[in-house]
Coordinates of N, CA and C in Angstrom, one line a residue:
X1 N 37.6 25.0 -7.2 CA 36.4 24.9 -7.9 C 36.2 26.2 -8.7
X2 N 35.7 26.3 -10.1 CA 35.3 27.0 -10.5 C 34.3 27.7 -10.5
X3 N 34.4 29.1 -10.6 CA 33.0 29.7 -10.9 C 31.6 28.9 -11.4
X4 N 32.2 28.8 -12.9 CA 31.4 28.0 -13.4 C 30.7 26.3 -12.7
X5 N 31.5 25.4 -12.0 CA 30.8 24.4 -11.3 C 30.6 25.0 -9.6
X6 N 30.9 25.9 -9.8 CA 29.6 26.8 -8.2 C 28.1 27.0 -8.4
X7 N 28.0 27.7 -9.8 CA 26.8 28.1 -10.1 C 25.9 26.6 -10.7
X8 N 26.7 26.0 -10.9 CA 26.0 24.2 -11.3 C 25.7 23.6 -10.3
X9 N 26.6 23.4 -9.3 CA 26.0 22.7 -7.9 C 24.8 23.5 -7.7
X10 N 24.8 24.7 -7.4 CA 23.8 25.6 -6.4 C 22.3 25.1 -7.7
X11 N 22.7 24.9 -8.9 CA 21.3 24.8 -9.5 C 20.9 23.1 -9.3
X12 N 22.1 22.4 -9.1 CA 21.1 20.9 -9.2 C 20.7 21.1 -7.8
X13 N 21.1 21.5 -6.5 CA 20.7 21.8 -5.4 C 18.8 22.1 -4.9
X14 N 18.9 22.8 -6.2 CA 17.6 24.4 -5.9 C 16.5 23.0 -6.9
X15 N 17.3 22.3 -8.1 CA 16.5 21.5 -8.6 C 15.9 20.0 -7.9
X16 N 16.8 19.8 -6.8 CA 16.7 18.6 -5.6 C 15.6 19.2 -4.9
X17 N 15.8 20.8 -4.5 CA 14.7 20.8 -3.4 C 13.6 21.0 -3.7
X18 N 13.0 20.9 -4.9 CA 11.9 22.0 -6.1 C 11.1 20.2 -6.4
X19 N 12.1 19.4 -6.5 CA 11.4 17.8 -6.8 C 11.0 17.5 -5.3
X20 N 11.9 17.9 -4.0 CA 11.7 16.9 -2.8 C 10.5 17.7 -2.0
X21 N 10.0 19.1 -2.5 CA 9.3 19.8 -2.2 C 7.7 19.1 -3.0
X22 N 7.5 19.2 -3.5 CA 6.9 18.5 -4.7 C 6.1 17.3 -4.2
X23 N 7.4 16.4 -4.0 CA 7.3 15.4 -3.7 C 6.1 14.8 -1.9
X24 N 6.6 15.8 -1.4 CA 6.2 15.5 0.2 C 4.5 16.7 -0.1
X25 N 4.1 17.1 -1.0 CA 3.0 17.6 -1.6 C 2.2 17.4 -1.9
X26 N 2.4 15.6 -2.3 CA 1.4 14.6 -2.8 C 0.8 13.8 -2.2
X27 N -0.3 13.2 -2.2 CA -0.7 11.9 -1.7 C -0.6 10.7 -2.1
X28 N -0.2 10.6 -3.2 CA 0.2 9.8 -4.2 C 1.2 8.6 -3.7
X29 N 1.5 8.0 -2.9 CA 2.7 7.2 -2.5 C 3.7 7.3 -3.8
X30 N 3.0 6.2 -5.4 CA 4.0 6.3 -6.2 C 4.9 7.4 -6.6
X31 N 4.1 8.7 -6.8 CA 4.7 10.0 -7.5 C 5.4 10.3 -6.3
X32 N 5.0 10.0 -5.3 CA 6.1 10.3 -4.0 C 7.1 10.0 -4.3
X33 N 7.1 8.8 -4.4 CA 9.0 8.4 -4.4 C 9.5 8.4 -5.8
X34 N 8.7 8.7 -6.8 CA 9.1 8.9 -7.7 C 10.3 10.3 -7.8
X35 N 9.4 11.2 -7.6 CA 9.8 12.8 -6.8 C 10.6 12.8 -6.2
X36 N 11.0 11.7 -5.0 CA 12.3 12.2 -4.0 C 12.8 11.5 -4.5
X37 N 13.3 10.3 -5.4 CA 14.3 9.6 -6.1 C 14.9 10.5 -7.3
X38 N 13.8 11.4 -8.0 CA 14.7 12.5 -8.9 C 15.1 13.7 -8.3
X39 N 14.6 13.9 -6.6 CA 15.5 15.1 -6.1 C 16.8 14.5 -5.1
X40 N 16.8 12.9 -5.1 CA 18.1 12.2 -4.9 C 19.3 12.0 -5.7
X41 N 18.7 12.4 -6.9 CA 19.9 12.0 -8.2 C 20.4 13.5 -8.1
X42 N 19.3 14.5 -8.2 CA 20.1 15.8 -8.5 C 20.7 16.5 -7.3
X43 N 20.9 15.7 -5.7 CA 21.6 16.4 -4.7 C 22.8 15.3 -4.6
X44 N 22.8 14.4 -5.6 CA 24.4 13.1 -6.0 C 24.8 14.3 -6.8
X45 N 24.5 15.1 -7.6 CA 25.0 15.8 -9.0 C 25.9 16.9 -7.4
X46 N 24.8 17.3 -7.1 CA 25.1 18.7 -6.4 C 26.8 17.8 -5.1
X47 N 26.8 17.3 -4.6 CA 27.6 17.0 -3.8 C 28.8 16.1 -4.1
X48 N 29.0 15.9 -5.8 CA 30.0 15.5 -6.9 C 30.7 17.1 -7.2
X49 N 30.0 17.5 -7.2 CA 30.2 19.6 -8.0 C 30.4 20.3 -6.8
X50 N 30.2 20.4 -5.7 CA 29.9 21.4 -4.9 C 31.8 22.1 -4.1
X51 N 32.5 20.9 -4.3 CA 33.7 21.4 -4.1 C 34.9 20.3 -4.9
X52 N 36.1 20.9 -4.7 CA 37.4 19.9 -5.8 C 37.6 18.3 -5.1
X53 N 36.6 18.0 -4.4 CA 36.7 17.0 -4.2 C 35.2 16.0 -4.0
X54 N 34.8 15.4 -4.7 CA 33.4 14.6 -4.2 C 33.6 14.6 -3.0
X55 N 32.1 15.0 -2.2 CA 31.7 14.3 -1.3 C 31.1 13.0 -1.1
X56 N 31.9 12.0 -1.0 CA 31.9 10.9 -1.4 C 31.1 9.9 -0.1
X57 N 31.3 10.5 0.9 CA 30.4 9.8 1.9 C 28.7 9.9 1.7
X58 N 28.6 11.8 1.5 CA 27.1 12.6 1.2 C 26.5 11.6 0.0
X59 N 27.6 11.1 -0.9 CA 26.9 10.5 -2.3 C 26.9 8.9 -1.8
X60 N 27.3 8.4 -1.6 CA 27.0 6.8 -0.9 C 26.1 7.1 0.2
X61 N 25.5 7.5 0.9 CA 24.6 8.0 1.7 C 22.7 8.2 1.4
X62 N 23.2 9.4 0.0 CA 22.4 9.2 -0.9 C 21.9 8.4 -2.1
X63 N 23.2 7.8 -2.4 CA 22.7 6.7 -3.6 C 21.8 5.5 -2.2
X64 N 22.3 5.3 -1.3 CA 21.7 4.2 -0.3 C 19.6 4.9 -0.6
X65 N 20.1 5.6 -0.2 CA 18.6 6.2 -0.2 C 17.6 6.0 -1.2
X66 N 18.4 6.4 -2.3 CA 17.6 6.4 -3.7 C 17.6 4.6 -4.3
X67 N 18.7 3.9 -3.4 CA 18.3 2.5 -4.1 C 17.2 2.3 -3.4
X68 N 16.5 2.0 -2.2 CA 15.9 2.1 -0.8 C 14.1 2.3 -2.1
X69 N 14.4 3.8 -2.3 CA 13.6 4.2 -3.0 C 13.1 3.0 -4.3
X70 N 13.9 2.9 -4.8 CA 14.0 1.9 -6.4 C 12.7 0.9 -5.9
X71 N 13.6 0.3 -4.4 CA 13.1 -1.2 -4.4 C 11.6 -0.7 -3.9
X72 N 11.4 0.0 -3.2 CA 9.9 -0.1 -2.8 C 9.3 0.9 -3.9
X73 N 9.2 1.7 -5.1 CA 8.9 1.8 -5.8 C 8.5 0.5 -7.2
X74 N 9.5 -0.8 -7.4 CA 9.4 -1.9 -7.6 C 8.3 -2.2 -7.1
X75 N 8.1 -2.6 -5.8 CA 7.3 -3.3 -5.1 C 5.8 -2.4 -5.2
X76 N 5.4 -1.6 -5.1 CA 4.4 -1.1 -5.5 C 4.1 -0.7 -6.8
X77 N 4.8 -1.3 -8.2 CA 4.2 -1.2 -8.9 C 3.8 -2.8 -9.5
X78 N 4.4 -3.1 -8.6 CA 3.9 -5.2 -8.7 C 3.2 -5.2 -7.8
X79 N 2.7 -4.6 -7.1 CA 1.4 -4.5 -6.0 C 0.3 -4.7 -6.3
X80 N 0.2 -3.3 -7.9 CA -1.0 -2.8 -8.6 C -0.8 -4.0 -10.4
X81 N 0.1 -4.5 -10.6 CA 0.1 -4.9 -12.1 C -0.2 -6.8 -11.7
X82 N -1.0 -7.2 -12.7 CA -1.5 -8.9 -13.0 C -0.3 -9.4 -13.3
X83 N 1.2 -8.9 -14.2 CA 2.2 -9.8 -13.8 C 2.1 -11.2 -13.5
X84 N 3.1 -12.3 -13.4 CA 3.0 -13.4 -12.9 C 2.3 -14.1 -12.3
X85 N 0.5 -13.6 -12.8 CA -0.3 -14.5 -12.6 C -0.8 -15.1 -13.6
X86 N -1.0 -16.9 -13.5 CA -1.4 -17.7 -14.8 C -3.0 -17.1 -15.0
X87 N -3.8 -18.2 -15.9 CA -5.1 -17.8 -16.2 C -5.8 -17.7 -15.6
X88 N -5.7 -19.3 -14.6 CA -6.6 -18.9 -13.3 C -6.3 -18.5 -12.2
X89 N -5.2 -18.0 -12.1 CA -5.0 -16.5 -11.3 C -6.0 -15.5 -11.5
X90 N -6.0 -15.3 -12.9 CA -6.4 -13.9 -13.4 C -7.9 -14.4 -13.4
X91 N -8.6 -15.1 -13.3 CA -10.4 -15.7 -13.9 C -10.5 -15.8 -12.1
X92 N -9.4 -16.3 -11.1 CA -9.9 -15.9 -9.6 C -9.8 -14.4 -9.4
X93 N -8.9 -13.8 -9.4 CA -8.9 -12.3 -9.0 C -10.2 -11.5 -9.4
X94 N -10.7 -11.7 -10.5 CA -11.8 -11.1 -10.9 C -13.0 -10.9 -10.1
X95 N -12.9 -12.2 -9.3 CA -14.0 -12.6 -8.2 C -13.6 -11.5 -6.9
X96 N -12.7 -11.0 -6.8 CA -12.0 -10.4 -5.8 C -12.2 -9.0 -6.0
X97 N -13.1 -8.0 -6.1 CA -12.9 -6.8 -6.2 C -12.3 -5.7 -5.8
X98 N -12.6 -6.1 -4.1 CA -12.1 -5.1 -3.2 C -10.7 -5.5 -2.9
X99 N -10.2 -6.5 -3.7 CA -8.5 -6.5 -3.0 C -7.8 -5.9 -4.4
X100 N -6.6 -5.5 -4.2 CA -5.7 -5.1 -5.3 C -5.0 -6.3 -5.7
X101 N -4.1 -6.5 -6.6 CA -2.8 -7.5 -7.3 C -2.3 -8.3 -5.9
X102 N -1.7 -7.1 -5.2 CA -0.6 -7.7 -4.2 C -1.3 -8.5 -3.0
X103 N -2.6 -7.3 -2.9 CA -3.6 -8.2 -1.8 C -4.0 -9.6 -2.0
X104 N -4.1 -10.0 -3.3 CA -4.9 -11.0 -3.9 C -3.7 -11.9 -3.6
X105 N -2.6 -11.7 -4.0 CA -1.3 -12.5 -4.5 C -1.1 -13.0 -3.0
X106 N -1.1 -11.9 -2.2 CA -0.6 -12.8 -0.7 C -1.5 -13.4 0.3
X107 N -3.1 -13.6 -0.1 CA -3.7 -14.6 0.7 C -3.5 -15.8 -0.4
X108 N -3.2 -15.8 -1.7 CA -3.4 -16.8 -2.6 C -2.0 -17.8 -2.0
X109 N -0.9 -17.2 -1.2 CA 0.0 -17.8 -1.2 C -0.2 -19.1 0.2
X110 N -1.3 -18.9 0.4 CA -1.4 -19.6 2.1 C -2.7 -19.9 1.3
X111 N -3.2 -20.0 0.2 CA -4.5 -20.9 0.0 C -4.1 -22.4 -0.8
X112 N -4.6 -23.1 -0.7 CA -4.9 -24.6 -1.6 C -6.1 -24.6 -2.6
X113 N -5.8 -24.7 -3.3 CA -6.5 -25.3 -4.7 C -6.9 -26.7 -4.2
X114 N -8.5 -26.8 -4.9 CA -8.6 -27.9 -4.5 C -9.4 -29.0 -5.6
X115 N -9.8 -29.6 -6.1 CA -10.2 -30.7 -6.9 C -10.9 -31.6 -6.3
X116 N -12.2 -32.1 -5.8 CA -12.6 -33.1 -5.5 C -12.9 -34.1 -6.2
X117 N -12.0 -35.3 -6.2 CA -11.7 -36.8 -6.3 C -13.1 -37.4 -6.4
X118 N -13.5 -37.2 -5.2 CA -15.2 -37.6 -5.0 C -15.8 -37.3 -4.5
X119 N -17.2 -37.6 -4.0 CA -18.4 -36.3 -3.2 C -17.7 -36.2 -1.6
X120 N -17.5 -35.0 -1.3 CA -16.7 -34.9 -0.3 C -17.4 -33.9 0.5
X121 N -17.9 -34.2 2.0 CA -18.2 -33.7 2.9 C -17.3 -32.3 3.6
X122 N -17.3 -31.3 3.1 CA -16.6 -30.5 3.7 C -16.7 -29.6 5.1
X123 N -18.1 -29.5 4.8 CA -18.3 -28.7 6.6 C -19.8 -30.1 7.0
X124 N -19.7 -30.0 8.3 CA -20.6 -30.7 9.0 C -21.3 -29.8 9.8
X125 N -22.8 -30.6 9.9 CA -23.9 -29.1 10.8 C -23.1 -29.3 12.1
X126 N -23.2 -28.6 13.1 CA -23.1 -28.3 13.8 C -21.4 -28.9 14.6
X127 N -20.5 -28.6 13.6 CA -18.9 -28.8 13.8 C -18.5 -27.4 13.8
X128 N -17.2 -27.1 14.4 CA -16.5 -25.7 13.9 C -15.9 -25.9 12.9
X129 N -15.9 -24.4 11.8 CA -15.1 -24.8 10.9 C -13.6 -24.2 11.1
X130 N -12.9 -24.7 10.6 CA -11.6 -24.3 10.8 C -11.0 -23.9 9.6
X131 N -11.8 -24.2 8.2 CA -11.2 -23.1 6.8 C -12.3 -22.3 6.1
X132 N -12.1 -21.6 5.4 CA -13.0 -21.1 4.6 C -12.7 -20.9 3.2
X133 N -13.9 -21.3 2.3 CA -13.6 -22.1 1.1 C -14.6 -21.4 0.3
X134 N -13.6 -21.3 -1.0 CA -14.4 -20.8 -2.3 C -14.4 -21.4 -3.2
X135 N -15.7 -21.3 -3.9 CA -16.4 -22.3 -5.3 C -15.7 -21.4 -6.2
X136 N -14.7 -22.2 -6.9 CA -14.1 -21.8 -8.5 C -14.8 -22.7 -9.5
X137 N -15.4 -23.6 -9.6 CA -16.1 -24.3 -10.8 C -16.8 -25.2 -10.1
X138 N -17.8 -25.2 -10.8 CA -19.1 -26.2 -10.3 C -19.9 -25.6 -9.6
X139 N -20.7 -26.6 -9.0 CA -21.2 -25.7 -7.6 C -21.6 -27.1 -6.9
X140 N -21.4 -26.5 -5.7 CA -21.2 -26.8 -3.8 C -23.1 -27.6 -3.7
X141 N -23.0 -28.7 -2.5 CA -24.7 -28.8 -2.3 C -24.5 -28.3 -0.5
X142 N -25.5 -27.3 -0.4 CA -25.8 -27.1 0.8 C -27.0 -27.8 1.2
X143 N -26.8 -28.7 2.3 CA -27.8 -29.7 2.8 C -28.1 -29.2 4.5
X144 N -29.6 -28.6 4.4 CA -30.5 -28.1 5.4 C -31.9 -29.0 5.9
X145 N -32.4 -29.3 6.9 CA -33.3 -29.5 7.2 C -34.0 -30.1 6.4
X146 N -33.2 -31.1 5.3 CA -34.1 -32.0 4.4 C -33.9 -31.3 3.2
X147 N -33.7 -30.1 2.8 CA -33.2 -29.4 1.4 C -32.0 -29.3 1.3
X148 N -32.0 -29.0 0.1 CA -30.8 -29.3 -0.6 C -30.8 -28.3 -1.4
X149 N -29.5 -27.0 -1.8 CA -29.3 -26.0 -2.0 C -28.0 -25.9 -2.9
X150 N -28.4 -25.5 -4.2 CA -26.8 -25.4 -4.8 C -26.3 -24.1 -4.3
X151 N -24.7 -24.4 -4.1 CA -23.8 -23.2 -4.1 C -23.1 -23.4 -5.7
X152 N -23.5 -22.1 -6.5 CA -22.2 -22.0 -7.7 C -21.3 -21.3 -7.2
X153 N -20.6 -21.9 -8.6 CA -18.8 -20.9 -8.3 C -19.3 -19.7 -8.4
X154 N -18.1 -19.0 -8.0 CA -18.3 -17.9 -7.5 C -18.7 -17.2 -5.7
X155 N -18.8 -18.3 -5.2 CA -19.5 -18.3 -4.3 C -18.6 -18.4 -2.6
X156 N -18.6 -17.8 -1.6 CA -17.9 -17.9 0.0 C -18.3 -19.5 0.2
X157 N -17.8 -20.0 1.1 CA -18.6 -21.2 2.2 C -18.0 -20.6 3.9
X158 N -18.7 -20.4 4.6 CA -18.1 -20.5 5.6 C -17.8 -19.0 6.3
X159 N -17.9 -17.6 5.5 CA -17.7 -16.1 5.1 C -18.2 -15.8 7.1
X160 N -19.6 -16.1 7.3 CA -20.1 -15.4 8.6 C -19.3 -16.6 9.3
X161 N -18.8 -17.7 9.3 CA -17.7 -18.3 10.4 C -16.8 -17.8 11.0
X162 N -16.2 -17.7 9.9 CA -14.7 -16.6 9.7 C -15.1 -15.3 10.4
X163 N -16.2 -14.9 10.1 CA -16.2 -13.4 10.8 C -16.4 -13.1 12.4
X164 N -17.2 -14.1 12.8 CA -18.0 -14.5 14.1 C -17.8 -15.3 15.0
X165 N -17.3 -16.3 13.7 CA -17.4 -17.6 14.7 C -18.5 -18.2 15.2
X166 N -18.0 -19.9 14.9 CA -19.6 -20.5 15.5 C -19.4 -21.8 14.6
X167 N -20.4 -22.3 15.0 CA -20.7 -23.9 14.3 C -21.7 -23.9 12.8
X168 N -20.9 -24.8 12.2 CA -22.1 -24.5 10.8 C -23.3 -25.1 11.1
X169 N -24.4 -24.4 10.6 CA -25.5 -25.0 10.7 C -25.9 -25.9 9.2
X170 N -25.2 -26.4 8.7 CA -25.9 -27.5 7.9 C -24.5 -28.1 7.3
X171 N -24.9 -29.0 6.6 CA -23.5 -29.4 5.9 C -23.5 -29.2 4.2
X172 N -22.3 -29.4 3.8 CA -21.7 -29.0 2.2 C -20.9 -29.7 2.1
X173 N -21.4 -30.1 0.5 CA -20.7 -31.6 -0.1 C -20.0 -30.9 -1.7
X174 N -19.0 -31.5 -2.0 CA -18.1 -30.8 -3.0 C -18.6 -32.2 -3.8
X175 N -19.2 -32.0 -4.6 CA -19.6 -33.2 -5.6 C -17.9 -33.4 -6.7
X176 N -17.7 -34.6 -6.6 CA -16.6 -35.1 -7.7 C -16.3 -34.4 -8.6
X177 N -15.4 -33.4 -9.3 CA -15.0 -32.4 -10.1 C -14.9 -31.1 -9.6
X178 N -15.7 -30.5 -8.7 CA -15.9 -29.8 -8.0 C -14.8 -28.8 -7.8
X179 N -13.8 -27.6 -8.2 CA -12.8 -27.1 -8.0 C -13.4 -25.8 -6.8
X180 N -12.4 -25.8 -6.0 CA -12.5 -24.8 -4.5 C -11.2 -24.3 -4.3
X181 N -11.2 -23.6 -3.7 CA -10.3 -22.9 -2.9 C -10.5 -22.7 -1.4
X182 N -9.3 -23.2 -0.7 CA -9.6 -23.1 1.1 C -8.6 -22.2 1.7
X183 N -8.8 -22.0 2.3 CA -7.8 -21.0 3.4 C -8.0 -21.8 4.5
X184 N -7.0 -21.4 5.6 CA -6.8 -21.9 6.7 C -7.5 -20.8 7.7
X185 N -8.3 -20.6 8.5 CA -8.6 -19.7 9.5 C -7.2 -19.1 9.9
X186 N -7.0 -19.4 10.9 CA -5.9 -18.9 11.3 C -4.7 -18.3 10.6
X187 N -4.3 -18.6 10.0 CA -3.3 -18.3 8.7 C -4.1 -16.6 8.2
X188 N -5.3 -16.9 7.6 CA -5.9 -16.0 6.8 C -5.8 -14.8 8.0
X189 N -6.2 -14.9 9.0 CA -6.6 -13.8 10.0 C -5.3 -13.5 10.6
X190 N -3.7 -14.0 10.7 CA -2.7 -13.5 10.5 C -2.4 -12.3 9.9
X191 N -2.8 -12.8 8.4 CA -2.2 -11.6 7.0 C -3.1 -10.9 8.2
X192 N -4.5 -11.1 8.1 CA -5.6 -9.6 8.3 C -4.8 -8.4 9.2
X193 N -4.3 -9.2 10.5 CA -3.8 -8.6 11.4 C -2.1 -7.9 11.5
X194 N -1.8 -8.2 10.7 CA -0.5 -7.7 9.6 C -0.9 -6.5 9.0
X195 N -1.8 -6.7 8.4 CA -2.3 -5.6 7.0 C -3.7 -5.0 7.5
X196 N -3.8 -3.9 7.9 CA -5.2 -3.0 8.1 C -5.8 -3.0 6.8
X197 N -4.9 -2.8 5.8 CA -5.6 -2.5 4.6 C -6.4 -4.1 4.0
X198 N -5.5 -4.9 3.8 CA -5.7 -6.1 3.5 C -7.3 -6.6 4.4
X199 N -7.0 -6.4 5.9 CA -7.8 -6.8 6.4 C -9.9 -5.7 6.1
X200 N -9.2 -4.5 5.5 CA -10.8 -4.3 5.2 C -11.0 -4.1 3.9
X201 N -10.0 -4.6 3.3 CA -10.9 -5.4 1.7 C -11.2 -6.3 1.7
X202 N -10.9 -7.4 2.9 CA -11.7 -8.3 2.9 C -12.5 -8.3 3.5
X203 N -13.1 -7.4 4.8 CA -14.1 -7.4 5.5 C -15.4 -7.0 4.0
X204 N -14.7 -6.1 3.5 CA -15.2 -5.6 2.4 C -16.2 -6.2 1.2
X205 N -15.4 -7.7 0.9 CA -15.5 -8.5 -0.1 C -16.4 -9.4 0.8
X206 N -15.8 -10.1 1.7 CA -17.7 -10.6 2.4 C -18.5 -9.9 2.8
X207 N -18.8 -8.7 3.0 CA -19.7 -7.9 2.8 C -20.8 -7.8 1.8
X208 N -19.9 -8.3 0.8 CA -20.7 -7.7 -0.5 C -20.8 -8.7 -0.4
X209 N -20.0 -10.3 -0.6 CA -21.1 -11.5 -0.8 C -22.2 -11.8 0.5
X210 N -22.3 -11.6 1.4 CA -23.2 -12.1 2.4 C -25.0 -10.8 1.7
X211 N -24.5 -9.7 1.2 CA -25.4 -9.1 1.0 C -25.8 -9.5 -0.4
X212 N -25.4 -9.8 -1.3 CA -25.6 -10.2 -2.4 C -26.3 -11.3 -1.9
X213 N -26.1 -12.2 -1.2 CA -27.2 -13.6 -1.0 C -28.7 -13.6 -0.2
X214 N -28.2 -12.5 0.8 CA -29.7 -12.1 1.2 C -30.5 -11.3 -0.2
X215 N -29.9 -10.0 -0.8 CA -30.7 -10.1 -1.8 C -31.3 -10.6 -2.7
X216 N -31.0 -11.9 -2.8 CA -31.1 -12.7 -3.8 C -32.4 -13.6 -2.9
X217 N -32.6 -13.5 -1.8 CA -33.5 -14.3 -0.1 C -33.6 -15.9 -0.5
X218 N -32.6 -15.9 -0.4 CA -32.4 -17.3 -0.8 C -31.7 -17.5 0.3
X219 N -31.4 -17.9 1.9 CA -30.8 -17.6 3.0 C -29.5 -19.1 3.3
X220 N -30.6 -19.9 2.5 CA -29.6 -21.4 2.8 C -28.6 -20.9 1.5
X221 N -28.3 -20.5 0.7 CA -27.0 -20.0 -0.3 C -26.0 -20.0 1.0
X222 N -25.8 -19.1 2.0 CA -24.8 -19.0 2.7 C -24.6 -19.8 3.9
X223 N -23.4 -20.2 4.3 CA -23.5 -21.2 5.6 C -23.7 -19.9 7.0
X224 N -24.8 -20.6 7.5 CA -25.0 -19.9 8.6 C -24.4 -20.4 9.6
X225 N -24.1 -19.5 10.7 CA -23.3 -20.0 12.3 C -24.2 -20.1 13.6
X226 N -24.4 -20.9 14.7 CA -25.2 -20.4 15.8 C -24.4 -19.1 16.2
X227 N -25.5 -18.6 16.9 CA -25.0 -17.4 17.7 C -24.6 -17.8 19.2

């Protein structure tokens, strides 16, 4: 080896550790691996140069690393980007604040779209519910004690069930046209327990609708549970 590719290794080396330094400096996840994927390319330079023979194990070693890097670099920037969601993908997400792209994307994959055919009884007073369901167009009748209560879209059914547990106290009818979205209890509270994060953006996002309906003291808006 030459002089000249001695003093080149030792610089892509010093330029590997100057990015992987950097790198473990941030909090940033993205720029993280962004950082140790460009101090991976320049320690492939360094261990191609460093003697008359590639280190050819050190560079398959590291290229493994830096692909490793690629894919979950991929994956978190399809985490955060709308990508391959249709319209009403993008017109539901909106409703979703506190979740990100990915968050949104992976309870949407275990939910049903729903269309009611005709006036359909969906929760019964004092039944358990077993899904929890969101108004995308129209609005819901919540039937109490002889009143009758619209839910619009936009709107939880079922939000303090899911959280508590318990029997509904009144029932809701999806009038004919009626578009919803349901989740499965169990399913939904899966991801939760999967995902810490996932799980308190959604604590998060019923939060804000349960409080949004009391402020509004309009109490029958929300389905209530016995205690």
């Amino acid at each position: 080896m030459t002089l000249s590719s001695f003093l080149t290794a030792n610089i892509f080396v010093h330029i590997a550790l100057a990015f992987y330094v950097a790198g473990f400096l941030t909090r940033n996840e993205l720029l993280l691996r962004g950082l140790i994927l460009c101090g991976t390319c320049f320690y492939i330079l360094y261990y191609y140069f460093v003697s008359e023979t590639p280190l050819w194990d050190a560079i398959l070693a590291s290229s493994v690393i830096g692909l490793a890097n690629i894919v979950m670099i991929t994956v978190i920037l399809r985490e955060g980007s709308l990508i391959g969601m249709n319209a009403d993908m993008r017109r539901l997400f909106s409703a979703f604040p506190t979740l990100n792209p990915g968050q949104f994307r992976r309870i949407m994959r275990v939910a049903d779209w729903q269309t009611a055919t005709k006036d359909a009884v969906i929760c019964e007073k004092d039944q358990e519910l077993d899904r929890l369901f969101f108004v995308t167009k129209g609005e819901m009748r919540l039937l109490r004690d002889g009143r009758e209560t619209p839910i619009p879209a936009g709107n939880f059914i079922g939000e303090i069930s899911f959280l508590i547990g318990g029997a509904a106290t009144a029932d809701v009818i999806a009038p004919e046209g009626t578009q919803y979205v349901a989740w499965r209890k169990s399913e939904l509270r899966q991801l939760m327990e999967r995902s810490p994060r996932l799980s308190n953006a959604l604590g998060a996002l019923f939060n804000v609708d349960i409080a949004r309906k009391l402020a509004v003291s309009a109490p029958d808006q929300s389905l209530f549970v016995k205690q």
